[in-house]
Amino acid sequence: MKIELKAILSIEHEEFPQILEIDIDENSSSIGELISKIHEVTKIPTHIELKWDNQIENISCMHYVLEKKEYDEYIIITDLEEKICNFPKHGQDGSLFILIEGITSLVN
């Protein structure tokens, strides 16, 4: 399956989208399985560690799918059990466009 992937892993550095070929059946596999394979292939961490007052908090990446190409509108992936085939394919050449956001912001 062809995936167009964009990863935002820091405020200072945003990567250009890349095309990945993932061996998965989009009709029978869940989006959660696909996301796991993407993290495995790209070595993008699934979470970041935030150290605060001798505590470590693990904050997960957010995952989005491009819903409308003309306005760069994304929908957040909330149901990891949903089948891949149910998601819109608005990436390059009809691929599924996934955005992985792995940054955090602190508010005082």
mmCIF file of N, CA and C in Angstrom:
data_model
loop_
_atom_site.group_PDB
_atom_site.id
_atom_site.type_symbol
_atom_site.label_atom_id
_atom_site.label_comp_id
_atom_site.label_asym_id
_atom_site.label_seq_id
_atom_site.Cartn_x
_atom_site.Cartn_y
_atom_site.Cartn_z
ATOM 1 N N MET A 1 0.842 -1.170 0.000
ATOM 2 C CA MET A 1 0.000 0.000 0.000
ATOM 3 C C MET A 1 0.887 1.233 0.000
ATOM 4 N N LYS A 2 0.518 2.220 -0.791
ATOM 5 C CA LYS A 2 1.292 3.444 -0.889
ATOM 6 C C LYS A 2 0.803 4.461 0.144
ATOM 7 N N ILE A 3 1.759 5.021 0.903
ATOM 8 C CA ILE A 3 1.481 6.011 1.943
ATOM 9 C C ILE A 3 2.309 7.255 1.657
ATOM 10 N N GLU A 4 1.680 8.417 1.772
ATOM 11 C CA GLU A 4 2.432 9.673 1.762
ATOM 12 C C GLU A 4 2.501 10.117 3.221
ATOM 13 N N LEU A 5 3.700 10.260 3.740
ATOM 14 C CA LEU A 5 3.904 10.526 5.159
ATOM 15 C C LEU A 5 4.594 11.860 5.367
ATOM 16 N N LYS A 6 4.043 12.639 6.280
ATOM 17 C CA LYS A 6 4.688 13.880 6.704
ATOM 18 C C LYS A 6 4.842 13.794 8.213
ATOM 19 N N ALA A 7 6.055 14.055 8.693
ATOM 20 C CA ALA A 7 6.320 13.995 10.133
ATOM 21 C C ALA A 7 6.759 15.369 10.626
ATOM 22 N N ILE A 8 6.114 15.827 11.667
ATOM 23 C CA ILE A 8 6.512 17.066 12.334
ATOM 24 C C ILE A 8 6.985 16.652 13.718
ATOM 25 N N LEU A 9 8.303 16.629 13.887
ATOM 26 C CA LEU A 9 8.877 16.105 15.125
ATOM 27 C C LEU A 9 9.492 17.185 15.998
ATOM 28 N N SER A 10 9.614 18.398 15.473
ATOM 29 C CA SER A 10 10.089 19.513 16.288
ATOM 30 C C SER A 10 9.592 20.813 15.673
ATOM 31 N N ILE A 11 9.551 21.847 16.479
ATOM 32 C CA ILE A 11 9.093 23.139 15.993
ATOM 33 C C ILE A 11 10.071 23.703 14.969
ATOM 34 N N GLU A 12 11.352 23.454 15.167
ATOM 35 C CA GLU A 12 12.388 24.018 14.301
ATOM 36 C C GLU A 12 12.534 23.289 12.967
ATOM 37 N N HIS A 13 12.140 22.020 12.929
ATOM 38 C CA HIS A 13 12.434 21.209 11.753
ATOM 39 C C HIS A 13 11.189 20.445 11.316
ATOM 40 N N GLU A 14 10.729 20.762 10.127
ATOM 41 C CA GLU A 14 9.580 20.061 9.560
ATOM 42 C C GLU A 14 10.037 19.356 8.295
ATOM 43 N N GLU A 15 9.779 18.073 8.199
ATOM 44 C CA GLU A 15 10.227 17.297 7.052
ATOM 45 C C GLU A 15 9.220 17.370 5.907
ATOM 46 N N PHE A 16 9.735 17.258 4.692
ATOM 47 C CA PHE A 16 8.862 17.185 3.534
ATOM 48 C C PHE A 16 8.216 15.807 3.484
ATOM 49 N N PRO A 17 7.030 15.721 2.897
ATOM 50 C CA PRO A 17 6.388 14.402 2.801
ATOM 51 C C PRO A 17 7.240 13.414 2.012
ATOM 52 N N GLN A 18 7.146 12.162 2.411
ATOM 53 C CA GLN A 18 7.852 11.097 1.703
ATOM 54 C C GLN A 18 6.852 10.006 1.353
ATOM 55 N N ILE A 19 7.162 9.265 0.325
ATOM 56 C CA ILE A 19 6.301 8.164 -0.113
ATOM 57 C C ILE A 19 6.875 6.862 0.430
ATOM 58 N N LEU A 20 6.013 6.092 1.091
ATOM 59 C CA LEU A 20 6.404 4.790 1.632
ATOM 60 C C LEU A 20 5.556 3.707 0.988
ATOM 61 N N GLU A 21 6.120 2.548 0.830
ATOM 62 C CA GLU A 21 5.369 1.377 0.381
ATOM 63 C C GLU A 21 5.326 0.422 1.565
ATOM 64 N N ILE A 22 4.125 0.207 2.118
ATOM 65 C CA ILE A 22 3.935 -0.647 3.289
ATOM 66 C C ILE A 22 3.172 -1.894 2.858
ATOM 67 N N ASP A 23 3.684 -3.056 3.231
ATOM 68 C CA ASP A 23 3.041 -4.322 2.893
ATOM 69 C C ASP A 23 1.922 -4.592 3.901
ATOM 70 N N ILE A 24 0.701 -4.213 3.519
ATOM 71 C CA ILE A 24 -0.453 -4.398 4.399
ATOM 72 C C ILE A 24 -1.714 -4.423 3.539
ATOM 73 N N ASP A 25 -2.704 -5.187 3.958
ATOM 74 C CA ASP A 25 -3.980 -5.263 3.245
ATOM 75 C C ASP A 25 -4.909 -4.197 3.810
ATOM 76 N N GLU A 26 -5.197 -3.190 3.001
ATOM 77 C CA GLU A 26 -6.000 -2.070 3.494
ATOM 78 C C GLU A 26 -7.463 -2.428 3.742
ATOM 79 N N ASN A 27 -7.931 -3.549 3.191
ATOM 80 C CA ASN A 27 -9.327 -3.940 3.397
ATOM 81 C C ASN A 27 -9.545 -4.714 4.695
ATOM 82 N N SER A 28 -8.525 -5.415 5.161
ATOM 83 C CA SER A 28 -8.710 -6.223 6.368
ATOM 84 C C SER A 28 -7.910 -5.719 7.566
ATOM 85 N N SER A 29 -6.973 -4.795 7.342
ATOM 86 C CA SER A 29 -6.117 -4.316 8.433
ATOM 87 C C SER A 29 -6.633 -2.998 8.998
ATOM 88 N N SER A 30 -6.305 -2.764 10.262
ATOM 89 C CA SER A 30 -6.741 -1.537 10.930
ATOM 90 C C SER A 30 -5.718 -0.427 10.728
ATOM 91 N N ILE A 31 -6.155 0.799 10.930
ATOM 92 C CA ILE A 31 -5.264 1.950 10.828
ATOM 93 C C ILE A 31 -4.189 1.873 11.917
ATOM 94 N N GLY A 32 -4.516 1.297 13.062
ATOM 95 C CA GLY A 32 -3.537 1.114 14.143
ATOM 96 C C GLY A 32 -2.391 0.207 13.716
ATOM 97 N N GLU A 33 -2.714 -0.870 12.985
ATOM 98 C CA GLU A 33 -1.673 -1.763 12.469
ATOM 99 C C GLU A 33 -0.772 -1.025 11.485
ATOM 100 N N LEU A 34 -1.382 -0.203 10.635
ATOM 101 C CA LEU A 34 -0.612 0.566 9.665
ATOM 102 C C LEU A 34 0.302 1.564 10.369
ATOM 103 N N ILE A 35 -0.209 2.272 11.356
ATOM 104 C CA ILE A 35 0.591 3.245 12.097
ATOM 105 C C ILE A 35 1.766 2.554 12.784
ATOM 106 N N SER A 36 1.540 1.391 13.367
ATOM 107 C CA SER A 36 2.632 0.633 14.001
ATOM 108 C C SER A 36 3.717 0.284 12.987
ATOM 109 N N LYS A 37 3.306 -0.155 11.792
ATOM 110 C CA LYS A 37 4.280 -0.498 10.751
ATOM 111 C C LYS A 37 5.042 0.739 10.283
ATOM 112 N N ILE A 38 4.364 1.877 10.181
ATOM 113 C CA ILE A 38 5.034 3.114 9.766
ATOM 114 C C ILE A 38 6.100 3.497 10.792
ATOM 115 N N HIS A 39 5.755 3.438 12.082
ATOM 116 C CA HIS A 39 6.734 3.760 13.131
ATOM 117 C C HIS A 39 7.919 2.791 13.085
ATOM 118 N N GLU A 40 7.641 1.528 12.819
ATOM 119 C CA GLU A 40 8.699 0.512 12.753
ATOM 120 C C GLU A 40 9.645 0.773 11.578
ATOM 121 N N VAL A 41 9.092 1.071 10.415
ATOM 122 C CA VAL A 41 9.894 1.274 9.203
ATOM 123 C C VAL A 41 10.691 2.578 9.275
ATOM 124 N N THR A 42 10.064 3.648 9.759
ATOM 125 C CA THR A 42 10.708 4.964 9.740
ATOM 126 C C THR A 42 11.550 5.243 10.981
ATOM 127 N N LYS A 43 11.393 4.424 12.015
ATOM 128 C CA LYS A 43 12.093 4.619 13.291
ATOM 129 C C LYS A 43 11.662 5.909 14.002
ATOM 130 N N ILE A 44 10.485 6.432 13.649
ATOM 131 C CA ILE A 44 9.931 7.589 14.362
ATOM 132 C C ILE A 44 9.420 7.078 15.705
ATOM 133 N N PRO A 45 9.833 7.691 16.809
ATOM 134 C CA PRO A 45 9.359 7.230 18.123
ATOM 135 C C PRO A 45 7.836 7.383 18.246
ATOM 136 N N THR A 46 7.218 6.452 18.954
ATOM 137 C CA THR A 46 5.765 6.512 19.141
ATOM 138 C C THR A 46 5.362 7.507 20.220
ATOM 139 N N HIS A 47 6.341 7.920 21.022
ATOM 140 C CA HIS A 47 6.070 8.890 22.085
ATOM 141 C C HIS A 47 7.356 9.654 22.408
ATOM 142 N N ILE A 48 7.190 10.734 23.122
ATOM 143 C CA ILE A 48 8.347 11.467 23.615
ATOM 144 C C ILE A 48 8.281 11.466 25.140
ATOM 145 N N GLU A 49 9.435 11.556 25.761
ATOM 146 C CA GLU A 49 9.499 11.590 27.223
ATOM 147 C C GLU A 49 9.666 13.029 27.676
ATOM 148 N N LEU A 50 8.823 13.424 28.593
ATOM 149 C CA LEU A 50 8.896 14.757 29.178
ATOM 150 C C LEU A 50 9.270 14.586 30.645
ATOM 151 N N LYS A 51 10.435 15.108 31.018
ATOM 152 C CA LYS A 51 10.899 14.997 32.402
ATOM 153 C C LYS A 51 10.503 16.268 33.149
ATOM 154 N N TRP A 52 9.862 16.066 34.293
ATOM 155 C CA TRP A 52 9.318 17.190 35.040
ATOM 156 C C TRP A 52 9.342 16.851 36.534
ATOM 157 N N ASP A 53 10.089 17.596 37.314
ATOM 158 C CA ASP A 53 10.155 17.382 38.770
ATOM 159 C C ASP A 53 10.381 15.917 39.139
ATOM 160 N N ASN A 54 11.422 15.324 38.605
ATOM 161 C CA ASN A 54 11.790 13.930 38.874
ATOM 162 C C ASN A 54 10.742 12.920 38.425
ATOM 163 N N GLN A 55 9.850 13.322 37.548
ATOM 164 C CA GLN A 55 8.863 12.410 36.978
ATOM 165 C C GLN A 55 9.074 12.377 35.467
ATOM 166 N N ILE A 56 8.738 11.258 34.888
ATOM 167 C CA ILE A 56 8.814 11.129 33.440
ATOM 168 C C ILE A 56 7.408 10.849 32.921
ATOM 169 N N GLU A 57 6.949 11.705 32.029
ATOM 170 C CA GLU A 57 5.653 11.520 31.378
ATOM 171 C C GLU A 57 5.899 11.116 29.930
ATOM 172 N N ASN A 58 5.216 10.083 29.477
ATOM 173 C CA ASN A 58 5.288 9.677 28.077
ATOM 174 C C ASN A 58 4.116 10.290 27.333
ATOM 175 N N ILE A 59 4.414 11.077 26.312
ATOM 176 C CA ILE A 59 3.379 11.741 25.535
ATOM 177 C C ILE A 59 3.384 11.141 24.135
ATOM 178 N N SER A 60 2.257 10.575 23.743
ATOM 179 C CA SER A 60 2.147 9.899 22.449
ATOM 180 C C SER A 60 2.097 10.887 21.299
ATOM 181 N N CYS A 61 2.552 10.433 20.149
ATOM 182 C CA CYS A 61 2.410 11.206 18.920
ATOM 183 C C CYS A 61 0.925 11.300 18.565
ATOM 184 N N MET A 62 0.582 12.332 17.836
ATOM 185 C CA MET A 62 -0.764 12.467 17.286
ATOM 186 C C MET A 62 -0.679 12.050 15.823
ATOM 187 N N HIS A 63 -1.714 11.381 15.348
ATOM 188 C CA HIS A 63 -1.752 10.893 13.974
ATOM 189 C C HIS A 63 -2.985 11.463 13.282
ATOM 190 N N TYR A 64 -2.775 11.987 12.077
ATOM 191 C CA TYR A 64 -3.850 12.607 11.312
ATOM 192 C C TYR A 64 -3.872 12.038 9.903
ATOM 193 N N VAL A 65 -5.046 12.139 9.269
ATOM 194 C CA VAL A 65 -5.206 11.773 7.864
ATOM 195 C C VAL A 65 -5.695 13.020 7.137
ATOM 196 N N LEU A 66 -5.159 13.246 5.936
ATOM 197 C CA LEU A 66 -5.590 14.373 5.125
ATOM 198 C C LEU A 66 -7.006 14.111 4.629
ATOM 199 N N GLU A 67 -7.933 15.015 5.001
ATOM 200 C CA GLU A 67 -9.335 14.837 4.610
ATOM 201 C C GLU A 67 -9.662 15.578 3.321
ATOM 202 N N LYS A 68 -9.172 16.814 3.205
ATOM 203 C CA LYS A 68 -9.427 17.604 2.006
ATOM 204 C C LYS A 68 -8.127 18.233 1.542
ATOM 205 N N LYS A 69 -7.690 17.858 0.363
ATOM 206 C CA LYS A 69 -6.397 18.283 -0.142
ATOM 207 C C LYS A 69 -6.321 19.789 -0.417
ATOM 208 N N GLU A 70 -7.388 20.355 -0.952
ATOM 209 C CA GLU A 70 -7.317 21.754 -1.368
ATOM 210 C C GLU A 70 -7.162 22.726 -0.204
ATOM 211 N N TYR A 71 -7.563 22.343 0.989
ATOM 212 C CA TYR A 71 -7.443 23.231 2.150
ATOM 213 C C TYR A 71 -6.530 22.679 3.236
ATOM 214 N N ASP A 72 -5.828 21.616 2.958
ATOM 215 C CA ASP A 72 -4.987 20.956 3.958
ATOM 216 C C ASP A 72 -5.744 20.720 5.259
ATOM 217 N N GLU A 73 -6.927 20.137 5.148
ATOM 218 C CA GLU A 73 -7.738 19.817 6.324
ATOM 219 C C GLU A 73 -7.455 18.385 6.747
ATOM 220 N N TYR A 74 -7.130 18.217 8.009
ATOM 221 C CA TYR A 74 -6.790 16.906 8.551
ATOM 222 C C TYR A 74 -7.829 16.477 9.578
ATOM 223 N N ILE A 75 -8.009 15.172 9.696
ATOM 224 C CA ILE A 75 -8.824 14.622 10.773
ATOM 225 C C ILE A 75 -7.911 13.779 11.654
ATOM 226 N N ILE A 76 -8.132 13.879 12.949
ATOM 227 C CA ILE A 76 -7.312 13.118 13.888
ATOM 228 C C ILE A 76 -7.788 11.661 13.895
ATOM 229 N N ILE A 77 -6.853 10.761 13.972
ATOM 230 C CA ILE A 77 -7.185 9.337 14.047
ATOM 231 C C ILE A 77 -7.431 9.002 15.510
ATOM 232 N N THR A 78 -8.652 8.636 15.823
ATOM 233 C CA THR A 78 -9.012 8.323 17.210
ATOM 234 C C THR A 78 -9.330 6.843 17.406
ATOM 235 N N ASP A 79 -9.857 6.199 16.391
ATOM 236 C CA ASP A 79 -10.215 4.782 16.485
ATOM 237 C C ASP A 79 -9.178 3.957 15.748
ATOM 238 N N LEU A 80 -8.236 3.398 16.480
ATOM 239 C CA LEU A 80 -7.153 2.630 15.866
ATOM 240 C C LEU A 80 -7.615 1.290 15.303
ATOM 241 N N GLU A 81 -8.848 0.888 15.616
ATOM 242 C CA GLU A 81 -9.388 -0.373 15.102
ATOM 243 C C GLU A 81 -10.111 -0.196 13.764
ATOM 244 N N GLU A 82 -10.324 1.052 13.343
ATOM 245 C CA GLU A 82 -11.025 1.298 12.080
ATOM 246 C C GLU A 82 -10.190 0.785 10.905
ATOM 247 N N LYS A 83 -10.863 0.224 9.924
ATOM 248 C CA LYS A 83 -10.179 -0.333 8.751
ATOM 249 C C LYS A 83 -9.553 0.791 7.918
ATOM 250 N N ILE A 84 -8.415 0.504 7.354
ATOM 251 C CA ILE A 84 -7.687 1.471 6.529
ATOM 252 C C ILE A 84 -8.541 1.939 5.355
ATOM 253 N N CYS A 85 -9.302 1.041 4.772
ATOM 254 C CA CYS A 85 -10.087 1.372 3.579
ATOM 255 C C CYS A 85 -11.155 2.433 3.849
ATOM 256 N N ASN A 86 -11.475 2.709 5.102
ATOM 257 C CA ASN A 86 -12.488 3.716 5.437
ATOM 258 C C ASN A 86 -11.951 5.143 5.435
ATOM 259 N N PHE A 87 -10.652 5.312 5.275
ATOM 260 C CA PHE A 87 -10.050 6.638 5.317
ATOM 261 C C PHE A 87 -9.888 7.200 3.904
ATOM 262 N N PRO A 88 -10.050 8.531 3.759
ATOM 263 C CA PRO A 88 -9.909 9.144 2.431
ATOM 264 C C PRO A 88 -8.451 9.098 1.959
ATOM 265 N N LYS A 89 -8.284 8.932 0.676
ATOM 266 C CA LYS A 89 -6.938 8.847 0.084
ATOM 267 C C LYS A 89 -6.706 10.086 -0.787
ATOM 268 N N HIS A 90 -6.113 11.105 -0.161
ATOM 269 C CA HIS A 90 -5.869 12.369 -0.855
ATOM 270 C C HIS A 90 -4.387 12.672 -0.986
ATOM 271 N N GLY A 91 -3.555 11.667 -0.854
ATOM 272 C CA GLY A 91 -2.120 11.855 -1.034
ATOM 273 C C GLY A 91 -1.747 11.783 -2.500
ATOM 274 N N GLN A 92 -0.472 11.860 -2.753
ATOM 275 C CA GLN A 92 0.062 11.808 -4.116
ATOM 276 C C GLN A 92 -0.336 10.499 -4.789
ATOM 277 N N ASP A 93 -0.850 10.585 -5.999
ATOM 278 C CA ASP A 93 -1.263 9.419 -6.800
ATOM 279 C C ASP A 93 -2.277 8.534 -6.081
ATOM 280 N N GLY A 94 -3.178 9.137 -5.292
ATOM 281 C CA GLY A 94 -4.224 8.373 -4.618
ATOM 282 C C GLY A 94 -3.761 7.621 -3.387
ATOM 283 N N SER A 95 -2.614 8.011 -2.847
ATOM 284 C CA SER A 95 -2.121 7.341 -1.636
ATOM 285 C C SER A 95 -2.805 7.911 -0.391
ATOM 286 N N LEU A 96 -2.682 7.210 0.697
ATOM 287 C CA LEU A 96 -3.199 7.670 1.986
ATOM 288 C C LEU A 96 -2.172 8.627 2.582
ATOM 289 N N PHE A 97 -2.592 9.849 2.893
ATOM 290 C CA PHE A 97 -1.682 10.857 3.451
ATOM 291 C C PHE A 97 -1.819 10.841 4.964
ATOM 292 N N ILE A 98 -0.740 10.532 5.656
ATOM 293 C CA ILE A 98 -0.729 10.494 7.119
ATOM 294 C C ILE A 98 0.257 11.527 7.640
ATOM 295 N N LEU A 99 -0.169 12.272 8.637
ATOM 296 C CA LEU A 99 0.671 13.249 9.315
ATOM 297 C C LEU A 99 0.930 12.738 10.724
ATOM 298 N N ILE A 100 2.199 12.646 11.105
ATOM 299 C CA ILE A 100 2.576 12.278 12.467
ATOM 300 C C ILE A 100 3.124 13.526 13.132
ATOM 301 N N GLU A 101 2.490 13.918 14.224
ATOM 302 C CA GLU A 101 2.935 15.094 14.967
ATOM 303 C C GLU A 101 3.506 14.626 16.301
ATOM 304 N N GLY A 102 4.779 14.877 16.490
ATOM 305 C CA GLY A 102 5.455 14.406 17.690
ATOM 306 C C GLY A 102 6.079 15.541 18.483
ATOM 307 N N ILE A 103 5.407 16.674 18.518
ATOM 308 C CA ILE A 103 5.940 17.821 19.280
ATOM 309 C C ILE A 103 4.998 18.120 20.439
ATOM 310 N N THR A 104 5.537 18.749 21.459
ATOM 311 C CA THR A 104 4.710 19.174 22.585
ATOM 312 C C THR A 104 4.964 20.651 22.849
ATOM 313 N N SER A 105 4.004 21.264 23.470
ATOM 314 C CA SER A 105 4.124 22.664 23.874
ATOM 315 C C SER A 105 3.691 22.747 25.324
ATOM 316 N N LEU A 106 4.363 23.573 26.076
ATOM 317 C CA LEU A 106 3.979 23.767 27.472
ATOM 318 C C LEU A 106 3.316 25.116 27.626
ATOM 319 N N VAL A 107 2.276 25.141 28.417
ATOM 320 C CA VAL A 107 1.566 26.377 28.699
ATOM 321 C C VAL A 107 1.680 26.652 30.178
ATOM 322 N N ASN A 108 2.050 27.849 30.514
ATOM 323 C CA ASN A 108 2.206 28.226 31.917
ATOM 324 C C ASN A 108 0.912 28.789 32.447
#
